[in-house]
Coordinates of C-alpha atoms in Angstrom, one line a residue:
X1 CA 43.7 12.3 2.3
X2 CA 43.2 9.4 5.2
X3 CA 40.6 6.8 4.8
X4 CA 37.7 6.7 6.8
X5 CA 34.6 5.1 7.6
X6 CA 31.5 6.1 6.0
X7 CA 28.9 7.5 8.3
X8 CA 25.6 5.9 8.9
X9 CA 23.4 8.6 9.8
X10 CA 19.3 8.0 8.8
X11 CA 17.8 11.5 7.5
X12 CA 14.2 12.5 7.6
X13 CA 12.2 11.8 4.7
X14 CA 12.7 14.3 2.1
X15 CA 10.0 14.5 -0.8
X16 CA 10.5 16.4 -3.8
X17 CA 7.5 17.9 -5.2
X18 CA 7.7 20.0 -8.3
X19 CA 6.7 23.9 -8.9
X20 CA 3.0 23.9 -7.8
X21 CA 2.6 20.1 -7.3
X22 CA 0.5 18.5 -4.6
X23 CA 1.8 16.1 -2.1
X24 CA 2.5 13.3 -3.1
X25 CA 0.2 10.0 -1.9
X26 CA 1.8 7.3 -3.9
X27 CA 3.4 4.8 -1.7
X28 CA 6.2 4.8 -4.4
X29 CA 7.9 7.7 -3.0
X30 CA 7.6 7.6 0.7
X31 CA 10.4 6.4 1.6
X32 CA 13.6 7.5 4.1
X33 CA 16.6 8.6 2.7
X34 CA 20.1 8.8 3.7
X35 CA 22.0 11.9 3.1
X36 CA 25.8 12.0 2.2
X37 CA 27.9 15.4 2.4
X38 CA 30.6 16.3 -0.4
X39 CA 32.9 17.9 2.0
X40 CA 32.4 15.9 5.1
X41 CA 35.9 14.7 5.1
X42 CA 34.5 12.0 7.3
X43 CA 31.2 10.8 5.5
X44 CA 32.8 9.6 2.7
X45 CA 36.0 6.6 1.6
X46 CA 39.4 7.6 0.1
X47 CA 39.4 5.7 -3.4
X48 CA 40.9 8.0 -5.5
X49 CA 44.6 7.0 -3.1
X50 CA 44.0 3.5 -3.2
X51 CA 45.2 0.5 -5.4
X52 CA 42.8 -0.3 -8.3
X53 CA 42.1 -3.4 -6.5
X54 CA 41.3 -2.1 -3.4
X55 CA 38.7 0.3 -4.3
X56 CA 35.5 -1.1 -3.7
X57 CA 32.8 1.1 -2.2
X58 CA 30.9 0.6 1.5
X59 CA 26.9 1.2 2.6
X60 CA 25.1 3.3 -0.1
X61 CA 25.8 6.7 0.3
X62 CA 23.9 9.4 -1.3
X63 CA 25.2 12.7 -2.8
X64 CA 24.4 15.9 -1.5
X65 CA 22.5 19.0 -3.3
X66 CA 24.8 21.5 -4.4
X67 CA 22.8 24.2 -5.4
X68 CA 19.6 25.2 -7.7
X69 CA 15.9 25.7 -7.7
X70 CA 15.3 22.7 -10.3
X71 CA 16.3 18.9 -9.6
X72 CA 19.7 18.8 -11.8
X73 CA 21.6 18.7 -9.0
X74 CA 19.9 16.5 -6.9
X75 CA 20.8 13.5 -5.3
X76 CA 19.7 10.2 -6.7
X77 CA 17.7 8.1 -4.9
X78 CA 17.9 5.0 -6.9
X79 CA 14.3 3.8 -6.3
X80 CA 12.5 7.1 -6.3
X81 CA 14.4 9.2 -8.7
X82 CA 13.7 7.8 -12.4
X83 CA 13.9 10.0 -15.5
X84 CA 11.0 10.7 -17.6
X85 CA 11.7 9.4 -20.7
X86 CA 13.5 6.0 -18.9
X87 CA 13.0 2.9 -21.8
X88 CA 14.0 0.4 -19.1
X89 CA 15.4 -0.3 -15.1
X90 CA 17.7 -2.6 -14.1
X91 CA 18.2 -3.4 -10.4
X92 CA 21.4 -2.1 -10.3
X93 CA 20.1 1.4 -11.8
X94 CA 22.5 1.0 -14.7
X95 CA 21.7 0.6 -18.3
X96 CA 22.7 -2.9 -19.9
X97 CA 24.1 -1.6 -22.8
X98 CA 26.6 0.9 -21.8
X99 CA 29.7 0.9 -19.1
X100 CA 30.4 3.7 -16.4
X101 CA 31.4 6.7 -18.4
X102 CA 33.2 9.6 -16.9
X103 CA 33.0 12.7 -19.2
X104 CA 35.8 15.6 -18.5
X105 CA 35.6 18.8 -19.7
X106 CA 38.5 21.1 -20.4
X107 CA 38.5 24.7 -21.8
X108 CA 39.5 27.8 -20.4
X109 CA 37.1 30.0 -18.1
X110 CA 34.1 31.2 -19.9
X111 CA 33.6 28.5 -22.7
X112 CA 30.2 27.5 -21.6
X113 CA 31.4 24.0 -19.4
X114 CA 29.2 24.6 -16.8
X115 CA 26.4 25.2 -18.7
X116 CA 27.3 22.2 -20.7
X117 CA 27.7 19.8 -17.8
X118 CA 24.5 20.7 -16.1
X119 CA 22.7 20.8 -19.6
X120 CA 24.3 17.3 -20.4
X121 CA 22.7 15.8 -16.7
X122 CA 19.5 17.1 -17.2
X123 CA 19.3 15.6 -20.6
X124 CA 20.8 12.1 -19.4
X125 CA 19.2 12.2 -16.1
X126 CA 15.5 12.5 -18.0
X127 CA 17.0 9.1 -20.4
X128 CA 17.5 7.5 -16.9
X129 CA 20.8 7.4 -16.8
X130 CA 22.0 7.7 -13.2
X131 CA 24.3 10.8 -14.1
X132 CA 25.6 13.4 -11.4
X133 CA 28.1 16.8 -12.4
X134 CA 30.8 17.5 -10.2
X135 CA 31.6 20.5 -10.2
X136 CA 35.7 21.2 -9.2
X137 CA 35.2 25.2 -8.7
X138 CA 32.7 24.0 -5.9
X139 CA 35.5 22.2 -4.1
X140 CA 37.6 24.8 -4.2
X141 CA 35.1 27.4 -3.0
X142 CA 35.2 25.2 0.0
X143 CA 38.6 24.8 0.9
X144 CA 39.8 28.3 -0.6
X145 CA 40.9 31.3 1.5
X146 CA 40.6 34.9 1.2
X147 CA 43.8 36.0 0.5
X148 CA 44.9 33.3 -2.6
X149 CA 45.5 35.5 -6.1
X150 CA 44.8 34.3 -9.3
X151 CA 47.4 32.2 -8.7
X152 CA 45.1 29.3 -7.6
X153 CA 43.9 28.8 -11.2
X154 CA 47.1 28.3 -12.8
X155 CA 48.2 23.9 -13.2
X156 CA 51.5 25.2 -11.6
X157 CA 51.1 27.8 -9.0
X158 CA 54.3 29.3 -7.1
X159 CA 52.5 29.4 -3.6
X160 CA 52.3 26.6 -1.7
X161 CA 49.3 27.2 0.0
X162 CA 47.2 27.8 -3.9
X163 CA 49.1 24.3 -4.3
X164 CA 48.0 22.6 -1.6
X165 CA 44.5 24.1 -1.9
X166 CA 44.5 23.0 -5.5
X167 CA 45.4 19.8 -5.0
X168 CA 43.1 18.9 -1.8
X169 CA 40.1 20.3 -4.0
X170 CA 40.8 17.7 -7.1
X171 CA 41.4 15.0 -4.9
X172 CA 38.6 15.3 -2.7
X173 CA 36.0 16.1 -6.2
X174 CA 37.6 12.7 -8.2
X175 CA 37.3 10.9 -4.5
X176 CA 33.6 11.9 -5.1
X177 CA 33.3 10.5 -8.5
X178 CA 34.6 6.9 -7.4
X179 CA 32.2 7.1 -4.6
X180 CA 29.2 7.9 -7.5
X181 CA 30.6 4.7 -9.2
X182 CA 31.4 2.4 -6.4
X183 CA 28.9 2.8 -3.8
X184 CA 26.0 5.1 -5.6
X185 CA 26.0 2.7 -8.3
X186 CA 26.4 5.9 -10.7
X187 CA 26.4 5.4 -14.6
X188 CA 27.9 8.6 -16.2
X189 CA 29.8 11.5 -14.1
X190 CA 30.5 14.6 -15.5
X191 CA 33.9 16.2 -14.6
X192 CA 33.5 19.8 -14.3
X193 CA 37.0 21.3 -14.6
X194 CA 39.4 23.6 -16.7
X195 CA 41.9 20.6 -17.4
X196 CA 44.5 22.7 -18.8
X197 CA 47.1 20.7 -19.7
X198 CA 48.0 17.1 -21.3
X199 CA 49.6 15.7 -18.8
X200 CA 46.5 16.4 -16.5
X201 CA 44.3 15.1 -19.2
X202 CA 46.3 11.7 -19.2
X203 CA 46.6 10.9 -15.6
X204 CA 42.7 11.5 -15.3
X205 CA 42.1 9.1 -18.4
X206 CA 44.9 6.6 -17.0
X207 CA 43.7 6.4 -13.7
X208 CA 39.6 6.1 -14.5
X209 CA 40.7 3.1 -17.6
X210 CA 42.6 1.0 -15.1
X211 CA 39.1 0.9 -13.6
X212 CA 37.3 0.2 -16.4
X213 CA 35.6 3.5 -16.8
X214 CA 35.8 5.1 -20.3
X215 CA 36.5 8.0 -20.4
X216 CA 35.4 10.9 -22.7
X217 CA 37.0 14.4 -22.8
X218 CA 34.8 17.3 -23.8
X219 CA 36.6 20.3 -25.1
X220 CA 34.9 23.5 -25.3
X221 CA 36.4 26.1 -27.8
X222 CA 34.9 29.6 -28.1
X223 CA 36.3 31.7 -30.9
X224 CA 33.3 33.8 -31.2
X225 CA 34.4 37.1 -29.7
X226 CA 30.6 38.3 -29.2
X227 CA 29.8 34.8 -27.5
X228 CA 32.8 35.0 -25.1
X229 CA 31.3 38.1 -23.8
X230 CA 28.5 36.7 -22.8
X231 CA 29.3 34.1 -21.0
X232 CA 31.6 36.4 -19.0
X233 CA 28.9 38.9 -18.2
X234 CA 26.4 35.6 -16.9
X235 CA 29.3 34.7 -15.5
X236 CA 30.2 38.1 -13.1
X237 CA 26.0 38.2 -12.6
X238 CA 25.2 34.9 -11.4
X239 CA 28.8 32.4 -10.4
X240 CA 28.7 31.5 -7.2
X241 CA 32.2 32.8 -7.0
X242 CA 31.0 36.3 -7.4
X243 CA 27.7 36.3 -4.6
X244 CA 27.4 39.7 -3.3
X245 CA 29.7 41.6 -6.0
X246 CA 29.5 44.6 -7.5
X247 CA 29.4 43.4 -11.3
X248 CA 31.9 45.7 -12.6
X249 CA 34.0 44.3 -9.8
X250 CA 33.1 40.5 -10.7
X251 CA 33.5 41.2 -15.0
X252 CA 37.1 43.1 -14.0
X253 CA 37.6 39.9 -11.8
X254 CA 36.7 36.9 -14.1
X255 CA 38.3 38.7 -16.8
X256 CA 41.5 38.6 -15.4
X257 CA 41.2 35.4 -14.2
X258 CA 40.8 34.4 -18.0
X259 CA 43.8 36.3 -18.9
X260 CA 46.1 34.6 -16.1
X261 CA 45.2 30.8 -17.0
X262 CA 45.2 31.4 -21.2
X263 CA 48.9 31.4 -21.7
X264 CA 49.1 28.0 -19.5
X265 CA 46.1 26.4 -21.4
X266 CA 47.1 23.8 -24.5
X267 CA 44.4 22.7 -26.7
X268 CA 43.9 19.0 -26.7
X269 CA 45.1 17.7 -29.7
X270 CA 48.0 19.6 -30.3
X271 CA 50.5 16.8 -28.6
X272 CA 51.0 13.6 -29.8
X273 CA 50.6 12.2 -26.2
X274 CA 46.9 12.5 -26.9
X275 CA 46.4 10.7 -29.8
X276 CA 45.3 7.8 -27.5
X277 CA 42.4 10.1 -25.5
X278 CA 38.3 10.1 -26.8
X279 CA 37.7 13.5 -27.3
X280 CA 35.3 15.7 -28.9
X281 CA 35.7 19.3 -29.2
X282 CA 32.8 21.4 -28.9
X283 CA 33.3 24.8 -31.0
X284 CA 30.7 27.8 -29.7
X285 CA 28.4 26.0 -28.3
X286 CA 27.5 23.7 -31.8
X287 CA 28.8 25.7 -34.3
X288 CA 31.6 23.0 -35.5
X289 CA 31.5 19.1 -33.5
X290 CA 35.3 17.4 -34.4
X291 CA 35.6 14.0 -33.3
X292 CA 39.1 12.1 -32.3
X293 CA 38.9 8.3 -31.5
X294 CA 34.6 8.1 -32.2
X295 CA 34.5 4.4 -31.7
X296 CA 31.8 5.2 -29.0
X297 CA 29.1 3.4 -27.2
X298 CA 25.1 3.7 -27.3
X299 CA 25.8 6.5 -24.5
X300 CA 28.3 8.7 -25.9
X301 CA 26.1 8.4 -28.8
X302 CA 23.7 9.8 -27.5
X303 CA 25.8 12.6 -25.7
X304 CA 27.5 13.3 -29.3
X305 CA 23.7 13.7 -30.8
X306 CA 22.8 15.8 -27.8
X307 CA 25.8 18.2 -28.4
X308 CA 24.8 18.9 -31.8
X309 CA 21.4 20.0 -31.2
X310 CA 22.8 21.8 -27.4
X311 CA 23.1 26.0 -27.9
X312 CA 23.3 28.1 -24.9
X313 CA 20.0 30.1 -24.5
X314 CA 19.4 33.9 -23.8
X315 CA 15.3 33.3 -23.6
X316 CA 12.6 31.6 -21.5
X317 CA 10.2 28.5 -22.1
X318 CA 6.7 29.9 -21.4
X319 CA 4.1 27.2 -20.7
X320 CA 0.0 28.2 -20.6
X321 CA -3.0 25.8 -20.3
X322 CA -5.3 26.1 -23.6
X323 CA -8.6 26.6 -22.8
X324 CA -11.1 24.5 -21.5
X325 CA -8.7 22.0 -20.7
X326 CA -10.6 19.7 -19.2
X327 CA -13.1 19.0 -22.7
X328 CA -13.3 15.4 -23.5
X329 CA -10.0 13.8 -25.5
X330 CA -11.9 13.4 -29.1
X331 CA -13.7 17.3 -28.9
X332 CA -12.6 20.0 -30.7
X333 CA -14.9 22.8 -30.9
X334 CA -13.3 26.3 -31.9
X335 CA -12.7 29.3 -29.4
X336 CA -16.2 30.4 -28.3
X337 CA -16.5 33.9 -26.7
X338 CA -14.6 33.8 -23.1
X339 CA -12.0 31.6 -25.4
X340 CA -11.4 34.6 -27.5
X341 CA -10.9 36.7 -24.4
X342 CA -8.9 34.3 -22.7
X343 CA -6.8 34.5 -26.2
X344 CA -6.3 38.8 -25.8
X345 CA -5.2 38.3 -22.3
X346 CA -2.7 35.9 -22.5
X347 CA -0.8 37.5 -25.4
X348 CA -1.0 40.8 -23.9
X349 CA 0.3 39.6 -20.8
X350 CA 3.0 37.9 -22.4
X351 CA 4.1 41.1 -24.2
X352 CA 4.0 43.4 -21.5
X353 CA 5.9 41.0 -19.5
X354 CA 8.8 40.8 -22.1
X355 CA 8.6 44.2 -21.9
X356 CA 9.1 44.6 -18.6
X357 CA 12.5 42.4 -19.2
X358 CA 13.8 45.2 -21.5
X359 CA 12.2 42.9 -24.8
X360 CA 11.3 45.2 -27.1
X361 CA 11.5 42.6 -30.2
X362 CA 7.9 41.9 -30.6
X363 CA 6.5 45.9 -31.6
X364 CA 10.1 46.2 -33.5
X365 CA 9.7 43.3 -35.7
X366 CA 5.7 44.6 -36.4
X367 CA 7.7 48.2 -38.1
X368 CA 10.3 46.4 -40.0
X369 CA 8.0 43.1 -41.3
X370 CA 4.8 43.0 -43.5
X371 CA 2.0 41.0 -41.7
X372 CA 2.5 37.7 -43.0
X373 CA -0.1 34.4 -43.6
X374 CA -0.2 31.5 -40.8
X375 CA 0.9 27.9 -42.1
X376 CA -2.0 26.0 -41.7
X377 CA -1.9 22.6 -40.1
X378 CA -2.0 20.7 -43.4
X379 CA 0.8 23.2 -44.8
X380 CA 4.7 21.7 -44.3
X381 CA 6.6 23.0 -41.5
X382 CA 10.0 24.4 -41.9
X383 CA 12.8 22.5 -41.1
X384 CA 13.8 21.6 -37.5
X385 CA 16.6 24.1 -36.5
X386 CA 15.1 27.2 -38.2
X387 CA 13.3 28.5 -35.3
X388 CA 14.4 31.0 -32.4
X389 CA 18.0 30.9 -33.6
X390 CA 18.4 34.8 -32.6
X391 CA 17.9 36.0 -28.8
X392 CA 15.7 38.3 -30.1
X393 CA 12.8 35.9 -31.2
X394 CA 9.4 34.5 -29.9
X395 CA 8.1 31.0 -31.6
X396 CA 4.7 29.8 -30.1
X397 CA 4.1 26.0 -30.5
X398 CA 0.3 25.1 -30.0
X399 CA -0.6 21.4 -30.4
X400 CA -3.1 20.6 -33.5
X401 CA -6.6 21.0 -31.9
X402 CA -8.9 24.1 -33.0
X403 CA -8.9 26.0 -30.1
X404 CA -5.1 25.7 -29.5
X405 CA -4.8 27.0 -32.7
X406 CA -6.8 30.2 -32.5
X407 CA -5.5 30.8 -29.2
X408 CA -2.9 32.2 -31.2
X409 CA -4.3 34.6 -33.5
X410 CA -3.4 37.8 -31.6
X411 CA 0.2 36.3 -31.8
X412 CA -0.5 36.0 -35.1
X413 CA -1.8 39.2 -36.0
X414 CA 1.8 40.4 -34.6
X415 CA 4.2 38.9 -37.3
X416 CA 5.4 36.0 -34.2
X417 CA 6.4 32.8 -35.5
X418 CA 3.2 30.0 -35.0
X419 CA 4.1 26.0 -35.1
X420 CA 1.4 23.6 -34.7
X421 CA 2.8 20.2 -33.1
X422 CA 0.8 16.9 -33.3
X423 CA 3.2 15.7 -30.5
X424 CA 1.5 18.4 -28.3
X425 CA -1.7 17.1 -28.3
X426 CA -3.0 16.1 -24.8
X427 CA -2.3 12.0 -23.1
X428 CA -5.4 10.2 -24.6
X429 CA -7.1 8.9 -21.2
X430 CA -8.7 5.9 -22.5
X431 CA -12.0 4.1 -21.4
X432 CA -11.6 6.3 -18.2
X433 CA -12.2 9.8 -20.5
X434 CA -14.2 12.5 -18.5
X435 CA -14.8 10.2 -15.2
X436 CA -13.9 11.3 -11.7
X437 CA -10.9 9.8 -9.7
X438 CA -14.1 8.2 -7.7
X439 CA -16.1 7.2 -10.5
X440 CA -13.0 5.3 -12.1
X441 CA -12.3 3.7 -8.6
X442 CA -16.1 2.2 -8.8
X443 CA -16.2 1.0 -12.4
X444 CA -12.5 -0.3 -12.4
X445 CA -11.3 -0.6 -9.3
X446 CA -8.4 -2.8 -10.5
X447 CA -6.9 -0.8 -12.8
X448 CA -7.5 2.3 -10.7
X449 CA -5.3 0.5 -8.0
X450 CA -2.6 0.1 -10.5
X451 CA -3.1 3.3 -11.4
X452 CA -2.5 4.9 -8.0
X453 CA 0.7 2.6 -7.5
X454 CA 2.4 4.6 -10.1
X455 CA 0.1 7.2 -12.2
X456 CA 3.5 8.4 -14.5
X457 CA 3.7 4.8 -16.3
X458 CA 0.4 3.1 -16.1
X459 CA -2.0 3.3 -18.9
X460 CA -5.5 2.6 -18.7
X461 CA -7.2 0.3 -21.3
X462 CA -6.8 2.3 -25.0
X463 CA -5.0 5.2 -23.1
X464 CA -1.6 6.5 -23.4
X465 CA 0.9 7.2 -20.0
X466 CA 2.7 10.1 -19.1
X467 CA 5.7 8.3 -20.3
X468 CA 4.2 7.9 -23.6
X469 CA 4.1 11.4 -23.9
X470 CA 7.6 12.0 -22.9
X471 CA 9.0 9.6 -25.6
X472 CA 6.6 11.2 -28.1
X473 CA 7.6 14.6 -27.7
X474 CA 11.1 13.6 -27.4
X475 CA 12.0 15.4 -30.8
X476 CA 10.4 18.4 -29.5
X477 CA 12.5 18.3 -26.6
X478 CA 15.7 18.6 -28.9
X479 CA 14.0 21.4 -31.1
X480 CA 13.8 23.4 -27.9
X481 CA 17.5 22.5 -27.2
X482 CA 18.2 24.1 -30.5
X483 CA 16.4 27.6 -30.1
X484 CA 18.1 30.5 -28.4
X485 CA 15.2 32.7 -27.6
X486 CA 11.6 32.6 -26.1
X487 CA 9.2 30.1 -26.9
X488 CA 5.4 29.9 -25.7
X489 CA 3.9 26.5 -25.5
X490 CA 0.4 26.1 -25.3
X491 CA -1.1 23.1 -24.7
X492 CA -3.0 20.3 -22.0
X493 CA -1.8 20.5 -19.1
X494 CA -0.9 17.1 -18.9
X495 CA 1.6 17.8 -21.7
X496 CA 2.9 20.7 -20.1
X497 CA 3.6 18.8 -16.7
X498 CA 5.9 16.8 -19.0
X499 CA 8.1 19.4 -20.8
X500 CA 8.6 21.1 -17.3
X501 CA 9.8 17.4 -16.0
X502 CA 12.1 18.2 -18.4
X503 CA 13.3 21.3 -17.6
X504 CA 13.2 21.3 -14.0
X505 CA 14.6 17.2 -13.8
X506 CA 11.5 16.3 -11.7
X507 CA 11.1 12.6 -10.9
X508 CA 9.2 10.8 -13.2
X509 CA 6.6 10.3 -10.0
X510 CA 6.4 14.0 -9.1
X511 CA 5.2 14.9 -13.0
X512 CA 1.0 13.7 -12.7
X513 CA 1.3 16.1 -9.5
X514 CA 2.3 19.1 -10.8
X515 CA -0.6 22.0 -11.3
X516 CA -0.7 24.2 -13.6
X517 CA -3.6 26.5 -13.1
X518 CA -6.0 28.3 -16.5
X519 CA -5.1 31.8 -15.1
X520 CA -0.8 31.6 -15.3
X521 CA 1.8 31.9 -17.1
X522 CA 4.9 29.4 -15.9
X523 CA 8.3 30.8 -17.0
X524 CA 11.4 28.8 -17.1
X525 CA 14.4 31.0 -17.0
X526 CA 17.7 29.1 -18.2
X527 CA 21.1 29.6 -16.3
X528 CA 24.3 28.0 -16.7
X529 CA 23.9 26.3 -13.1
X530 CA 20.6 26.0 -12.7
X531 CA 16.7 26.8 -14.1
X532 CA 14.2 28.1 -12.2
X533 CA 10.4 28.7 -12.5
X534 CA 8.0 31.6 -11.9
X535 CA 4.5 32.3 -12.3
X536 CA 2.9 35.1 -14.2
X537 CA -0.7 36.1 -13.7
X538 CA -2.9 36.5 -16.7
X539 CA -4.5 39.8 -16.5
X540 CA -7.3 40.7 -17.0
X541 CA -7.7 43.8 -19.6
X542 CA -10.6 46.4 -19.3
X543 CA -10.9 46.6 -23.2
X544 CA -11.6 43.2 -24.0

């Protein structure tokens, strides 16, 4: 690969504003961006050839989307792009307390690493860690050609064009990463690859130590027949390698794929050479965690922790307003009449739209289970981890005011799992409860002003900040990481706005601008590469 200059061309603005937000007035976020393009040979430096002493990076450069309908895979901007639940900034975007961290996967086709590199961003990106995946199959969808065989996934193919292909495409994805560290300032990147054999694993960790960059190898180990499967049918639906396939065509195709790579693939571990790597291996999905050489930072800490509470998810994340959202922060009247209505209609939506996906759970769990009593808020919840651990499952979470609560007693009165969360209740505005945007701008202009510099952090006098919300519900946050099938949050909005930060890696300064309107449903539909967000209107039902 020749070195070459990088390119200085200025982009257009480009503001990202979340699913339903307004646009955005803050003077934090209006700013020009310059835009940087993976396989633009000639936008980018050769580091990856170059002596550890030589590689240094040039101008900022910034990373290119790949693909996606949420933020994951985003390019940083440094200034505008801070995680949710960020404790601290530091000019240089990194955290103090840890190094640069690459983190390689390695497992055969089908284990779940994609899903577990884009999961892992999300989660780091929202702790405001400046964390990017690279993804090596979307190199080599780039430089491939039509008429390359299976061959092309082997370490050691006989043609010499899969070779060369092969090659170029790991080059040109670990060039990336150097650039992420060097010149994007980058904390933690996430090395999306098969890395079948040893001596692949120790070049990678060789190379990346000489330049002071730990580096930690994720193996992900499927032994579950029934969970294999799985990921091979998501896999012929929605890879980008199968677009525009037939599915039988893409399953045959992926399958055999699989079959061609296994008998080159050796489990790390199993040679001596290793005993030197960091490695963790990562057995369906969370079943079984083994650590090798877990002298690890406050990072891969906090990866480790993440990984035991990670499981790949067949359900949605339903978010709904509770009514009367907008009643003053200390009120809690129950449901009155429309409340009650608003109550029928929102479950019977929700059914009839799992039913429309082929869910069937719901009226099938009401024949095989006796009606059984609500815990009431002053009664123990179980333990975290219990919940939504079949595909088959609904849990509705409902923060601790009244008419949250009875919001859910048509739910109820259908055997579904209700959890009341004191995390959930709504930000606590303060001295500025109930007032207009103009009326706080007349009887506190000062704090208004700070306000409107940066609405997600700033809390008015006795009032708590977005951000203060996001580290409070934190724990919820890894609950829902744990749960494999659908769960229906009702709540404020402004804690909603949160939780879909979350889940759709908004910038912390898009989050006070989403809208989520009294008469939808949101949906968040998981995907190994990326989530995406629907609305569902509540209908309205004759016989209420």
């Amino acid at each position: 690969m020749s070195s070459s200059a990088i390119s200085d061309d200025e982009g257009e603005c480009e503001i990202f504003n979340g699913f339903g937000s307004s646009p955005i007035k803050s003077r934090n976020q209006m700013r020009t961006t310059k835009r940087w393009s993976f396989h633009n040979n000639n936008a980018r430096p050769n580091l990856y050839d170059l002596p550890v002493d030589a590689s240094t990076g040039g101008p900022p450069r910034r990373l290119s989307d790949i693909t996606g309908i949420d933020g994951v895979h985003k390019a940083i901007d440094p200034v505008y792009e801070l995680g949710g639940a960020q404790l601290y900034s530091t000019e240089s975007g990194r955290l103090f307390h840890a190094g640069k961290i690459i983190i390689a996967l390695a497992g055969l086709p089908g284990r779940g690493k994609t899903h577990l590199s884009v999961s892992l961003t999300r989660y780091l990106r929202w702790l405001g860690v400046k964390t990017h995946s690279f993804h090596l199959g979307n190199y080599r969808r780039a430089s491939a050609e039509d008429d390359i065989t299976h061959d092309l996934f082997v370490p050691t193919p006989k043609s010499e064009k899969a070779h060369a292909i092969r090659e170029k495409a790991v080059n040109e994805c670990l060039n990336d990463i150097l650039n992420f560290f060097k010149a994007d300032k980058g904390q933690v990147a996430i090395y999306d690859a098969v890395n079948a054999i040893p001596e692949f694993r120790l070049e990678l960790h060789e190379k990346f130590t000489e330049l002071n960059i730990q580096v930690l190898f994720i193996e992900s180990l499927i032994t579950d027949d029934s969970m294999l499967i799985k990921n091979i049918e998501e896999a012929a639906r929605l890879s980008p390698d199968y677009v525009n396939w037939d599915y039988e065509k893409a399953y045959k195709d992926y399958s055999e794929r699989i079959n061609v790579l296994a008998p080159y693939y050796i489990p790390m571990g199993s040679q001596d050479e290793e005993e030197q790597l960091s490695y963790i291996k990562f057995v369906n999905f969370g079943e079984r965690i083994e650590l090798h050489n877990s002298n690890y930072g406050y990072l891969i800490n906090k990866v480790v922790f993440y990984l035991m509470n990670s499981r790949i998810k067949s359900g949605s994340v339903f978010f709904a307003r509770c009514y009367k959202n907008s009643l003053d922060y200390s009120y809690d009247p129950p449901l009155d009449e429309d409340g009650i209505k608003y109550a029928r209609n929102l479950t019977r939506t929700l059914i009839d739209h799992l039913k429309s996906q082929g869910k069937n759970y719901i009226e099938e769990n009401l024949k095989s289970t006796e009606l059984k009593r609500e815990l009431s808020v002053d009664e123990r919840q179980p333990a975290a981890g219990v919940d939504g651990v079949d595909d088959d499952s609904l849990v509705v979470w409902t923060s601790v005011k009244k008419r949250t609560i009875q919001t859910t007693k048509y739910f109820r009165e259908k055997n579904i799992k209700i959890r009341h969360r004191i995390q959930l209740s709504q930000k606590n505005p303060g001295i500025v409860g109930n007032l207009s945007d103009e009326e706080i701008k007349q009887k506190f202009p000062d704090e208004y002003a700070q306000y409107d510099m940066d609405p997600y952090h700033y809390r008015f006098p006795r009032a708590e900040s977005y951000h203060d919300l996001a580290i409070k519900i934190e724990p919820l946050i890894l609950e829902m990481e744990r749960m494999s099938g659908d769960i229906l949050i009702i709540a404020d909005d402004t804690v909603l706005k949160v939780f879909y930060g979350y889940l759709m890696s908004c910038s912390c300064y898009d989050i006070p601008d989403l809208d989520f309107k009294t008469d939808e449903i949101i949906e968040i539909k998981f995907n190994a590469y990326s989530n995406s967000a629907e609305r569902i209107k509540i209908k309205e039902y004759d016989d209420n």
